[in-house]
Amino acid sequence: TWRILRAGEGEGGAKVAKAKTLMLVEPMSADRSKLAELLEAKGVGITEPKIRCSVDALHVLEYYALVYSREEFRRKLDELKAKFPAQVEEALSMVKIMARVLPDRDVEKGLCVRVVEYLEPRLSKLTSYMGGDVGGP
Protein backbone atom coordinates (compact mmCIF):
# COMPACT_ATOMS: atom_id res chain seq x y z
CA THR A 1 0.00 0.00 0.00
CA TRP A 2 0.97 3.64 0.09
CA ARG A 3 0.68 6.50 2.52
CA ILE A 4 -1.16 9.69 1.58
CA LEU A 5 -0.76 12.81 3.68
CA ARG A 6 -3.10 15.71 2.96
CA ALA A 7 -3.07 19.27 4.25
CA GLY A 8 -5.02 22.43 3.60
CA GLU A 9 -8.35 20.92 2.63
CA GLY A 10 -11.48 22.84 3.57
CA GLU A 11 -9.67 25.87 4.93
CA GLY A 12 -11.50 29.18 4.92
CA GLY A 13 -10.24 32.57 3.87
CA ALA A 14 -10.08 34.65 0.74
CA LYS A 15 -9.83 32.71 -2.50
CA VAL A 16 -6.41 34.22 -3.18
CA ALA A 17 -5.11 33.32 0.27
CA LYS A 18 -6.64 29.84 0.56
CA ALA A 19 -4.14 27.13 1.26
CA LYS A 20 -3.50 24.83 -1.64
CA THR A 21 -4.00 21.13 -1.14
CA LEU A 22 -0.76 19.31 -0.53
CA MET A 23 -0.69 15.57 -1.08
CA LEU A 24 2.31 13.35 -0.38
CA VAL A 25 2.06 9.86 -1.79
CA GLU A 26 4.92 7.56 -0.90
CA PRO A 27 5.54 3.81 -1.10
CA MET A 28 4.88 1.79 2.03
CA SER A 29 5.83 -1.55 0.47
CA ALA A 30 8.64 -2.84 -1.73
CA ASP A 31 6.17 -5.15 -3.47
CA ARG A 32 6.18 -4.71 -7.28
CA SER A 33 2.41 -4.73 -7.61
CA LYS A 34 1.98 -2.20 -4.79
CA LEU A 35 4.52 0.16 -6.35
CA ALA A 36 2.81 -0.23 -9.75
CA GLU A 37 -0.52 0.52 -8.05
CA LEU A 38 1.01 3.66 -6.51
CA LEU A 39 2.24 4.87 -9.92
CA GLU A 40 -1.18 4.24 -11.46
CA ALA A 41 -2.95 6.03 -8.58
CA LYS A 42 -0.70 9.06 -9.09
CA GLY A 43 -1.53 9.08 -12.80
CA VAL A 44 2.09 8.35 -13.75
CA GLY A 45 1.65 4.84 -15.11
CA ILE A 46 4.31 2.20 -15.72
CA THR A 47 4.39 1.42 -19.45
CA GLU A 48 4.66 5.01 -20.76
CA PRO A 49 5.24 7.07 -17.60
CA LYS A 50 3.92 10.62 -17.53
CA ILE A 51 6.55 12.35 -15.39
CA ARG A 52 5.37 15.69 -13.99
CA CYS A 53 8.01 16.21 -11.31
CA SER A 54 11.18 14.72 -9.87
CA VAL A 55 9.22 12.69 -7.29
CA ASP A 56 7.33 10.97 -10.12
CA ALA A 57 10.69 10.15 -11.72
CA LEU A 58 12.00 8.89 -8.38
CA HIS A 59 9.09 6.48 -7.96
CA VAL A 60 9.43 5.23 -11.55
CA LEU A 61 13.15 4.57 -11.00
CA GLU A 62 12.35 2.67 -7.79
CA TYR A 63 9.82 0.58 -9.71
CA TYR A 64 12.28 -0.10 -12.55
CA ALA A 65 14.94 -1.23 -10.06
CA LEU A 66 12.48 -3.72 -8.59
CA VAL A 67 11.22 -5.10 -11.88
CA TYR A 68 14.18 -5.10 -14.27
CA SER A 69 17.71 -6.45 -14.41
CA ARG A 70 20.57 -3.96 -14.04
CA GLU A 71 21.05 -3.82 -17.81
CA GLU A 72 17.35 -3.29 -18.55
CA PHE A 73 17.15 -0.72 -15.74
CA ARG A 74 19.96 1.28 -17.37
CA ARG A 75 18.22 1.13 -20.76
CA LYS A 76 14.95 2.32 -19.23
CA LEU A 77 16.83 5.05 -17.35
CA ASP A 78 18.34 6.31 -20.61
CA GLU A 79 14.85 6.41 -22.18
CA LEU A 80 13.50 8.41 -19.23
CA LYS A 81 16.46 10.80 -19.33
CA ALA A 82 15.82 11.47 -23.02
CA LYS A 83 12.17 12.37 -22.36
CA PHE A 84 12.42 14.04 -18.95
CA PRO A 85 16.06 15.11 -18.42
CA ALA A 86 15.60 17.65 -15.61
CA GLN A 87 13.19 15.53 -13.57
CA VAL A 88 15.34 12.39 -13.89
CA GLU A 89 18.55 14.22 -12.92
CA GLU A 90 16.82 15.63 -9.84
CA ALA A 91 15.43 12.18 -9.01
CA LEU A 92 18.91 10.65 -9.26
CA SER A 93 20.23 13.25 -6.82
CA MET A 94 17.32 12.53 -4.48
CA VAL A 95 17.92 8.77 -4.70
CA LYS A 96 21.55 9.14 -3.64
CA ILE A 97 20.65 11.36 -0.69
CA MET A 98 17.69 9.24 0.43
CA ALA A 99 19.75 6.03 0.26
CA ARG A 100 22.09 7.56 2.86
CA VAL A 101 19.81 9.54 5.17
CA LEU A 102 16.53 7.63 5.48
CA PRO A 103 16.22 5.32 8.48
CA ASP A 104 16.89 1.65 7.78
CA ARG A 105 13.28 0.74 8.58
CA ASP A 106 11.97 3.07 5.84
CA VAL A 107 10.78 1.10 2.81
CA GLU A 108 11.89 3.85 0.46
CA LYS A 109 15.48 3.61 1.73
CA GLY A 110 15.69 0.03 0.50
CA LEU A 111 14.27 1.03 -2.86
CA CYS A 112 16.75 3.91 -3.17
CA VAL A 113 19.69 1.69 -2.18
CA ARG A 114 18.73 -0.71 -4.95
CA VAL A 115 18.62 2.13 -7.51
CA VAL A 116 22.06 3.34 -6.35
CA GLU A 117 23.45 -0.19 -6.70
CA TYR A 118 22.08 -0.38 -10.25
CA LEU A 119 23.73 2.96 -11.06
CA GLU A 120 27.19 1.82 -9.96
CA PRO A 121 29.46 0.32 -12.59
CA ARG A 122 29.55 -3.43 -12.40
CA LEU A 123 32.94 -4.89 -11.55
CA SER A 124 34.27 -7.49 -13.93
CA LYS A 125 35.03 -10.92 -12.52
CA LEU A 126 38.76 -10.30 -12.97
CA THR A 127 38.59 -7.00 -11.09
CA SER A 128 36.63 -8.64 -8.29
CA TYR A 129 39.07 -11.55 -8.13
CA MET A 130 42.10 -9.25 -8.06
CA GLY A 131 40.55 -7.23 -5.25
CA GLY A 132 40.30 -3.93 -7.08
CA ASP A 133 41.90 -2.07 -9.94
CA VAL A 134 43.76 -4.38 -12.33
CA GLY A 135 45.63 -1.50 -13.94
CA GLY A 136 49.20 -0.90 -12.85
CA PRO A 137 50.68 2.29 -11.41
Backbone as JSON Lines, residues from 0, in Angstrom:
{"i":0,"aa":"T","n":[0.83,-1.19,0.0],"ca":[0.0,0.0,0.0],"c":[0.86,1.24,0.0]}
{"i":1,"aa":"W","n":[0.23,2.39,0.05],"ca":[0.97,3.64,0.09],"c":[0.38,4.54,1.14]}
{"i":2,"aa":"R","n":[1.13,5.55,1.51],"ca":[0.68,6.5,2.52],"c":[0.38,7.81,1.82]}
{"i":3,"aa":"I","n":[-0.77,8.39,2.14],"ca":[-1.16,9.69,1.58],"c":[-1.34,10.65,2.74]}
{"i":4,"aa":"L","n":[-0.61,11.75,2.7],"ca":[-0.76,12.81,3.68],"c":[-1.38,14.0,2.98]}
{"i":5,"aa":"R","n":[-2.43,14.56,3.57],"ca":[-3.1,15.71,2.96],"c":[-3.1,16.87,3.94]}
{"i":6,"aa":"A","n":[-3.01,18.07,3.41],"ca":[-3.07,19.27,4.25],"c":[-3.79,20.36,3.48]}
{"i":7,"aa":"G","n":[-4.43,21.26,4.22],"ca":[-5.02,22.43,3.6],"c":[-6.39,22.25,3.01]}
{"i":8,"aa":"E","n":[-7.03,21.12,3.2],"ca":[-8.35,20.92,2.63],"c":[-9.4,21.6,3.5]}
{"i":9,"aa":"G","n":[-10.35,22.25,2.86],"ca":[-11.48,22.84,3.57],"c":[-11.15,24.05,4.41]}
{"i":10,"aa":"E","n":[-10.04,24.7,4.15],"ca":[-9.67,25.87,4.93],"c":[-10.39,27.09,4.4]}
{"i":11,"aa":"G","n":[-10.8,27.96,5.31],"ca":[-11.5,29.18,4.92],"c":[-10.53,30.26,4.51]}
{"i":12,"aa":"G","n":[-11.08,31.44,4.25],"ca":[-10.24,32.57,3.87],"c":[-10.53,33.02,2.46]}
{"i":13,"aa":"A","n":[-9.91,34.12,2.09],"ca":[-10.08,34.65,0.74],"c":[-9.59,33.65,-0.28]}
{"i":14,"aa":"K","n":[-10.22,33.66,-1.45],"ca":[-9.83,32.71,-2.5],"c":[-8.34,32.81,-2.83]}
{"i":15,"aa":"V","n":[-7.82,34.02,-2.85],"ca":[-6.41,34.22,-3.18],"c":[-5.51,33.65,-2.11]}
{"i":16,"aa":"A","n":[-5.96,33.73,-0.85],"ca":[-5.11,33.32,0.27],"c":[-5.36,31.89,0.72]}
{"i":17,"aa":"K","n":[-6.34,31.2,0.13],"ca":[-6.64,29.84,0.56],"c":[-5.43,28.94,0.37]}
{"i":18,"aa":"A","n":[-5.25,28.09,1.35],"ca":[-4.14,27.13,1.26],"c":[-4.41,26.14,0.13]}
{"i":19,"aa":"K","n":[-3.39,25.83,-0.59],"ca":[-3.5,24.83,-1.64],"c":[-3.43,23.45,-1.0]}
{"i":20,"aa":"T","n":[-4.04,22.49,-1.65],"ca":[-4.0,21.13,-1.14],"c":[-2.64,20.53,-1.43]}
{"i":21,"aa":"L","n":[-2.05,19.97,-0.41],"ca":[-0.76,19.31,-0.53],"c":[-1.0,17.82,-0.31]}
{"i":22,"aa":"M","n":[-0.51,17.0,-1.22],"ca":[-0.69,15.57,-1.08],"c":[0.65,14.89,-1.28]}
{"i":23,"aa":"L","n":[1.08,14.12,-0.29],"ca":[2.31,13.35,-0.38],"c":[1.91,11.89,-0.51]}
{"i":24,"aa":"V","n":[2.34,11.28,-1.57],"ca":[2.06,9.86,-1.79],"c":[3.41,9.17,-1.85]}
{"i":25,"aa":"E","n":[3.63,8.25,-0.93],"ca":[4.92,7.56,-0.9],"c":[4.72,6.06,-0.72]}
{"i":26,"aa":"P","n":[5.66,5.26,-1.22],"ca":[5.54,3.81,-1.1],"c":[5.66,3.35,0.35]}
{"i":27,"aa":"M","n":[4.83,2.4,0.7],"ca":[4.88,1.79,2.03],"c":[5.25,0.32,1.93]}
{"i":28,"aa":"S","n":[5.5,-0.15,0.7],"ca":[5.83,-1.55,0.47],"c":[6.8,-1.64,-0.7]}
{"i":29,"aa":"A","n":[7.7,-2.61,-0.63],"ca":[8.64,-2.84,-1.73],"c":[8.1,-3.9,-2.69]}
{"i":30,"aa":"D","n":[6.82,-4.19,-2.59],"ca":[6.17,-5.15,-3.47],"c":[5.95,-4.51,-4.85]}
{"i":31,"aa":"R","n":[6.31,-5.24,-5.91],"ca":[6.18,-4.71,-7.28],"c":[4.76,-4.23,-7.58]}
{"i":32,"aa":"S","n":[3.79,-5.08,-7.27],"ca":[2.41,-4.73,-7.61],"c":[1.93,-3.51,-6.84]}
{"i":33,"aa":"K","n":[2.38,-3.37,-5.59],"ca":[1.98,-2.2,-4.79],"c":[2.6,-0.93,-5.34]}
{"i":34,"aa":"L","n":[3.86,-1.01,-5.78],"ca":[4.52,0.16,-6.35],"c":[3.88,0.52,-7.7]}
{"i":35,"aa":"A","n":[3.51,-0.48,-8.48],"ca":[2.81,-0.23,-9.75],"c":[1.47,0.43,-9.48]}
{"i":36,"aa":"E","n":[0.78,-0.05,-8.45],"ca":[-0.52,0.52,-8.05],"c":[-0.35,1.99,-7.64]}
{"i":37,"aa":"L","n":[0.71,2.29,-6.92],"ca":[1.01,3.66,-6.51],"c":[1.2,4.55,-7.74]}
{"i":38,"aa":"L","n":[1.99,4.08,-8.71],"ca":[2.24,4.87,-9.92],"c":[0.96,5.09,-10.72]}
{"i":39,"aa":"E","n":[0.1,4.09,-10.77],"ca":[-1.18,4.24,-11.46],"c":[-2.08,5.23,-10.71]}
{"i":40,"aa":"A","n":[-2.12,5.13,-9.39],"ca":[-2.95,6.03,-8.58],"c":[-2.52,7.48,-8.73]}
{"i":41,"aa":"K","n":[-1.22,7.7,-8.91],"ca":[-0.7,9.06,-9.09],"c":[-0.9,9.57,-10.51]}
{"i":42,"aa":"G","n":[-1.34,8.68,-11.41],"ca":[-1.53,9.08,-12.8],"c":[-0.23,9.07,-13.6]}
{"i":43,"aa":"V","n":[0.79,8.41,-13.07],"ca":[2.09,8.35,-13.75],"c":[2.12,7.18,-14.73]}
{"i":44,"aa":"G","n":[1.65,6.02,-14.28],"ca":[1.65,4.84,-15.11],"c":[3.01,4.15,-15.11]}
{"i":45,"aa":"I","n":[3.05,2.95,-15.71],"ca":[4.31,2.2,-15.72],"c":[4.81,1.89,-17.13]}
{"i":46,"aa":"T","n":[3.93,1.77,-18.11],"ca":[4.39,1.42,-19.45],"c":[4.93,2.64,-20.2]}
{"i":47,"aa":"E","n":[4.23,3.72,-20.17],"ca":[4.66,5.01,-20.76],"c":[4.49,6.07,-19.69]}
{"i":48,"aa":"P","n":[5.42,6.16,-18.74],"ca":[5.24,7.07,-17.6],"c":[5.05,8.52,-18.03]}
{"i":49,"aa":"K","n":[4.15,9.19,-17.33],"ca":[3.92,10.62,-17.53],"c":[4.53,11.34,-16.33]}
{"i":50,"aa":"I","n":[5.78,11.72,-16.47],"ca":[6.55,12.35,-15.39],"c":[6.21,13.83,-15.32]}
{"i":51,"aa":"R","n":[5.7,14.27,-14.18],"ca":[5.37,15.69,-13.99],"c":[6.37,16.39,-13.08]}
{"i":52,"aa":"C","n":[7.07,15.61,-12.26],"ca":[8.01,16.21,-11.31],"c":[9.08,15.18,-10.96]}
{"i":53,"aa":"S","n":[10.08,15.61,-10.21],"ca":[11.18,14.72,-9.87],"c":[10.74,13.57,-8.97]}
{"i":54,"aa":"V","n":[9.71,13.78,-8.16],"ca":[9.22,12.69,-7.29],"c":[8.58,11.6,-8.14]}
{"i":55,"aa":"D","n":[7.86,11.98,-9.2],"ca":[7.33,10.97,-10.12],"c":[8.48,10.15,-10.71]}
{"i":56,"aa":"A","n":[9.53,10.84,-11.15],"ca":[10.69,10.15,-11.72],"c":[11.34,9.23,-10.69]}
{"i":57,"aa":"L","n":[11.44,9.69,-9.46],"ca":[12.0,8.89,-8.38],"c":[11.23,7.59,-8.21]}
{"i":58,"aa":"H","n":[9.91,7.68,-8.16],"ca":[9.09,6.48,-7.96],"c":[9.17,5.54,-9.16]}
{"i":59,"aa":"V","n":[9.27,6.08,-10.36],"ca":[9.43,5.23,-11.55],"c":[10.78,4.51,-11.49]}
{"i":60,"aa":"L","n":[11.83,5.2,-11.11],"ca":[13.15,4.57,-11.0],"c":[13.14,3.46,-9.94]}
{"i":61,"aa":"E","n":[12.46,3.7,-8.83],"ca":[12.35,2.67,-7.79],"c":[11.63,1.44,-8.35]}
{"i":62,"aa":"Y","n":[10.57,1.68,-9.1],"ca":[9.82,0.58,-9.71],"c":[10.71,-0.19,-10.7]}
{"i":63,"aa":"Y","n":[11.4,0.54,-11.56],"ca":[12.28,-0.1,-12.55],"c":[13.35,-0.95,-11.87]}
{"i":64,"aa":"A","n":[13.91,-0.47,-10.77],"ca":[14.94,-1.23,-10.06],"c":[14.38,-2.51,-9.46]}
{"i":65,"aa":"L","n":[13.11,-2.51,-9.12],"ca":[12.48,-3.72,-8.59],"c":[12.17,-4.74,-9.68]}
{"i":66,"aa":"V","n":[11.77,-4.24,-10.84],"ca":[11.22,-5.1,-11.88],"c":[12.27,-5.6,-12.87]}
{"i":67,"aa":"Y","n":[13.26,-4.78,-13.18],"ca":[14.18,-5.1,-14.27],"c":[15.58,-5.48,-13.78]}
{"i":68,"aa":"S","n":[16.3,-6.16,-14.67],"ca":[17.71,-6.45,-14.41],"c":[18.48,-5.14,-14.46]}
{"i":69,"aa":"R","n":[19.72,-5.16,-14.02],"ca":[20.57,-3.96,-14.04],"c":[20.67,-3.4,-15.46]}
{"i":70,"aa":"E","n":[20.88,-4.27,-16.44],"ca":[21.05,-3.82,-17.81],"c":[19.77,-3.18,-18.35]}
{"i":71,"aa":"E","n":[18.64,-3.83,-18.09],"ca":[17.35,-3.29,-18.55],"c":[17.02,-2.0,-17.81]}
{"i":72,"aa":"F","n":[17.35,-1.94,-16.52],"ca":[17.15,-0.72,-15.74],"c":[17.9,0.44,-16.39]}
{"i":73,"aa":"R","n":[19.15,0.21,-16.76],"ca":[19.96,1.28,-17.37],"c":[19.37,1.72,-18.71]}
{"i":74,"aa":"R","n":[18.85,0.78,-19.49],"ca":[18.22,1.13,-20.76],"c":[16.98,1.98,-20.52]}
{"i":75,"aa":"K","n":[16.16,1.57,-19.57],"ca":[14.95,2.32,-19.23],"c":[15.31,3.7,-18.68]}
{"i":76,"aa":"L","n":[16.37,3.77,-17.89],"ca":[16.83,5.05,-17.35],"c":[17.22,5.99,-18.48]}
{"i":77,"aa":"D","n":[17.95,5.48,-19.47],"ca":[18.34,6.31,-20.61],"c":[17.12,6.83,-21.37]}
{"i":78,"aa":"E","n":[16.09,5.99,-21.52],"ca":[14.85,6.41,-22.18],"c":[14.18,7.54,-21.39]}
{"i":79,"aa":"L","n":[14.11,7.37,-20.07],"ca":[13.5,8.41,-19.23],"c":[14.28,9.71,-19.29]}
{"i":80,"aa":"K","n":[15.61,9.6,-19.26],"ca":[16.46,10.8,-19.33],"c":[16.24,11.56,-20.63]}
{"i":81,"aa":"A","n":[16.04,10.83,-21.72],"ca":[15.82,11.47,-23.02],"c":[14.5,12.25,-23.04]}
{"i":82,"aa":"K","n":[13.49,11.73,-22.36],"ca":[12.17,12.37,-22.36],"c":[12.01,13.43,-21.28]}
{"i":83,"aa":"F","n":[12.61,13.17,-20.12],"ca":[12.42,14.04,-18.95],"c":[13.76,14.32,-18.27]}
{"i":84,"aa":"P","n":[14.69,14.98,-18.95],"ca":[16.06,15.11,-18.42],"c":[16.15,15.8,-17.06]}
{"i":85,"aa":"A","n":[15.48,16.91,-16.87],"ca":[15.6,17.65,-15.61],"c":[15.02,16.85,-14.44]}
{"i":86,"aa":"Q","n":[13.84,16.28,-14.64],"ca":[13.19,15.53,-13.57],"c":[14.0,14.29,-13.18]}
{"i":87,"aa":"V","n":[14.56,13.61,-14.17],"ca":[15.34,12.39,-13.89],"c":[16.64,12.75,-13.18]}
{"i":88,"aa":"E","n":[17.31,13.81,-13.6],"ca":[18.55,14.22,-12.92],"c":[18.28,14.58,-11.46]}
{"i":89,"aa":"E","n":[17.18,15.3,-11.22],"ca":[16.82,15.63,-9.84],"c":[16.49,14.37,-9.05]}
{"i":90,"aa":"A","n":[15.78,13.44,-9.68],"ca":[15.43,12.18,-9.01],"c":[16.68,11.39,-8.66]}
{"i":91,"aa":"L","n":[17.67,11.37,-9.55],"ca":[18.91,10.65,-9.26],"c":[19.65,11.27,-8.08]}
{"i":92,"aa":"S","n":[19.63,12.58,-7.99],"ca":[20.23,13.25,-6.82],"c":[19.47,12.88,-5.55]}
{"i":93,"aa":"M","n":[18.14,12.88,-5.64],"ca":[17.32,12.53,-4.48],"c":[17.58,11.1,-4.04]}
{"i":94,"aa":"V","n":[17.69,10.19,-5.0],"ca":[17.92,8.77,-4.7],"c":[19.2,8.6,-3.89]}
{"i":95,"aa":"K","n":[20.26,9.27,-4.32],"ca":[21.55,9.14,-3.64],"c":[21.49,9.68,-2.21]}
{"i":96,"aa":"I","n":[20.79,10.78,-2.03],"ca":[20.65,11.36,-0.69],"c":[19.78,10.46,0.18]}
{"i":97,"aa":"M","n":[18.63,10.05,-0.35],"ca":[17.69,9.24,0.43],"c":[18.29,7.89,0.82]}
{"i":98,"aa":"A","n":[19.11,7.31,-0.04],"ca":[19.75,6.03,0.26],"c":[20.66,6.15,1.47]}
{"i":99,"aa":"R","n":[21.18,7.35,1.71],"ca":[22.09,7.56,2.86],"c":[21.36,8.02,4.12]}
{"i":100,"aa":"V","n":[20.34,8.87,3.98],"ca":[19.81,9.54,5.17],"c":[18.52,8.94,5.73]}
{"i":101,"aa":"L","n":[17.77,8.2,4.94],"ca":[16.53,7.63,5.48],"c":[16.86,6.55,6.51]}
{"i":102,"aa":"P","n":[15.99,6.39,7.5],"ca":[16.22,5.32,8.48],"c":[16.13,3.94,7.81]}
{"i":103,"aa":"D","n":[16.85,2.99,8.36],"ca":[16.89,1.65,7.78],"c":[15.51,1.01,7.68]}
{"i":104,"aa":"R","n":[14.62,1.35,8.57],"ca":[13.28,0.74,8.58],"c":[12.36,1.32,7.51]}
{"i":105,"aa":"D","n":[12.78,2.41,6.87],"ca":[11.97,3.07,5.84],"c":[12.02,2.26,4.55]}
{"i":106,"aa":"V","n":[10.87,1.88,4.04],"ca":[10.78,1.1,2.81],"c":[11.48,1.8,1.66]}
{"i":107,"aa":"E","n":[11.32,3.11,1.59],"ca":[11.89,3.85,0.46],"c":[13.42,3.84,0.49]}
{"i":108,"aa":"K","n":[14.01,3.71,1.67],"ca":[15.48,3.61,1.73],"c":[15.95,2.38,0.97]}
{"i":109,"aa":"G","n":[15.32,1.26,1.21],"ca":[15.69,0.03,0.5],"c":[15.55,0.16,-1.0]}
{"i":110,"aa":"L","n":[14.48,0.82,-1.43],"ca":[14.27,1.03,-2.86],"c":[15.36,1.93,-3.44]}
{"i":111,"aa":"C","n":[15.71,2.98,-2.71],"ca":[16.75,3.91,-3.17],"c":[18.12,3.24,-3.2]}
{"i":112,"aa":"V","n":[18.41,2.42,-2.21],"ca":[19.69,1.69,-2.18],"c":[19.8,0.8,-3.41]}
{"i":113,"aa":"R","n":[18.71,0.16,-3.77],"ca":[18.73,-0.71,-4.95],"c":[19.0,0.1,-6.23]}
{"i":114,"aa":"V","n":[18.38,1.27,-6.34],"ca":[18.62,2.13,-7.51],"c":[20.1,2.53,-7.55]}
{"i":115,"aa":"V","n":[20.65,2.93,-6.41],"ca":[22.06,3.34,-6.35],"c":[22.96,2.18,-6.77]}
{"i":116,"aa":"E","n":[22.66,0.98,-6.31],"ca":[23.45,-0.19,-6.7],"c":[23.39,-0.42,-8.21]}
{"i":117,"aa":"Y","n":[22.23,-0.2,-8.8],"ca":[22.08,-0.38,-10.25],"c":[22.81,0.72,-11.02]}
{"i":118,"aa":"L","n":[23.03,1.86,-10.4],"ca":[23.73,2.96,-11.06],"c":[25.24,2.77,-11.07]}
{"i":119,"aa":"E","n":[25.75,2.02,-10.08],"ca":[27.19,1.82,-9.96],"c":[27.69,0.93,-11.08]}
{"i":120,"aa":"P","n":[28.9,1.21,-11.56],"ca":[29.46,0.32,-12.59],"c":[29.67,-1.07,-12.02]}
{"i":121,"aa":"R","n":[29.41,-2.05,-12.83],"ca":[29.55,-3.43,-12.4],"c":[31.01,-3.85,-12.55]}
{"i":122,"aa":"L","n":[31.56,-4.43,-11.5],"ca":[32.94,-4.89,-11.55],"c":[33.03,-6.17,-12.38]}
{"i":123,"aa":"S","n":[34.06,-6.26,-13.17],"ca":[34.27,-7.49,-13.93],"c":[34.73,-8.57,-12.96]}
{"i":124,"aa":"K","n":[34.6,-9.81,-13.37],"ca":[35.03,-10.92,-12.52],"c":[36.52,-10.83,-12.21]}
{"i":125,"aa":"L","n":[37.32,-10.42,-13.19],"ca":[38.76,-10.3,-12.97],"c":[39.06,-9.22,-11.94]}
{"i":126,"aa":"T","n":[38.38,-8.09,-12.05],"ca":[38.59,-7.0,-11.09],"c":[38.2,-7.46,-9.69]}
{"i":127,"aa":"S","n":[37.08,-8.15,-9.59],"ca":[36.63,-8.64,-8.29],"c":[37.63,-9.63,-7.72]}
{"i":128,"aa":"Y","n":[38.13,-10.53,-8.56],"ca":[39.07,-11.55,-8.13],"c":[40.38,-10.92,-7.66]}
{"i":129,"aa":"M","n":[40.83,-9.91,-8.38],"ca":[42.1,-9.25,-8.06],"c":[41.97,-8.32,-6.86]}
{"i":130,"aa":"G","n":[40.75,-8.08,-6.42],"ca":[40.55,-7.23,-5.25],"c":[40.6,-5.75,-5.55]}
{"i":131,"aa":"G","n":[40.33,-5.36,-6.77],"ca":[40.3,-3.93,-7.08],"c":[40.77,-3.65,-8.48]}
{"i":132,"aa":"D","n":[41.44,-2.54,-8.63],"ca":[41.9,-2.07,-9.94],"c":[42.97,-3.02,-10.48]}
{"i":133,"aa":"V","n":[42.79,-3.48,-11.72],"ca":[43.76,-4.38,-12.33],"c":[44.82,-3.62,-13.11]}
{"i":134,"aa":"G","n":[44.62,-2.31,-13.25],"ca":[45.63,-1.5,-13.94],"c":[46.82,-1.26,-13.05]}
{"i":135,"aa":"G","n":[47.98,-1.15,-13.62],"ca":[49.2,-0.9,-12.85],"c":[49.38,0.56,-12.55]}
{"i":136,"aa":"P","n":[50.42,0.89,-11.74],"ca":[50.68,2.29,-11.41],"c":[51.18,3.07,-12.6]}
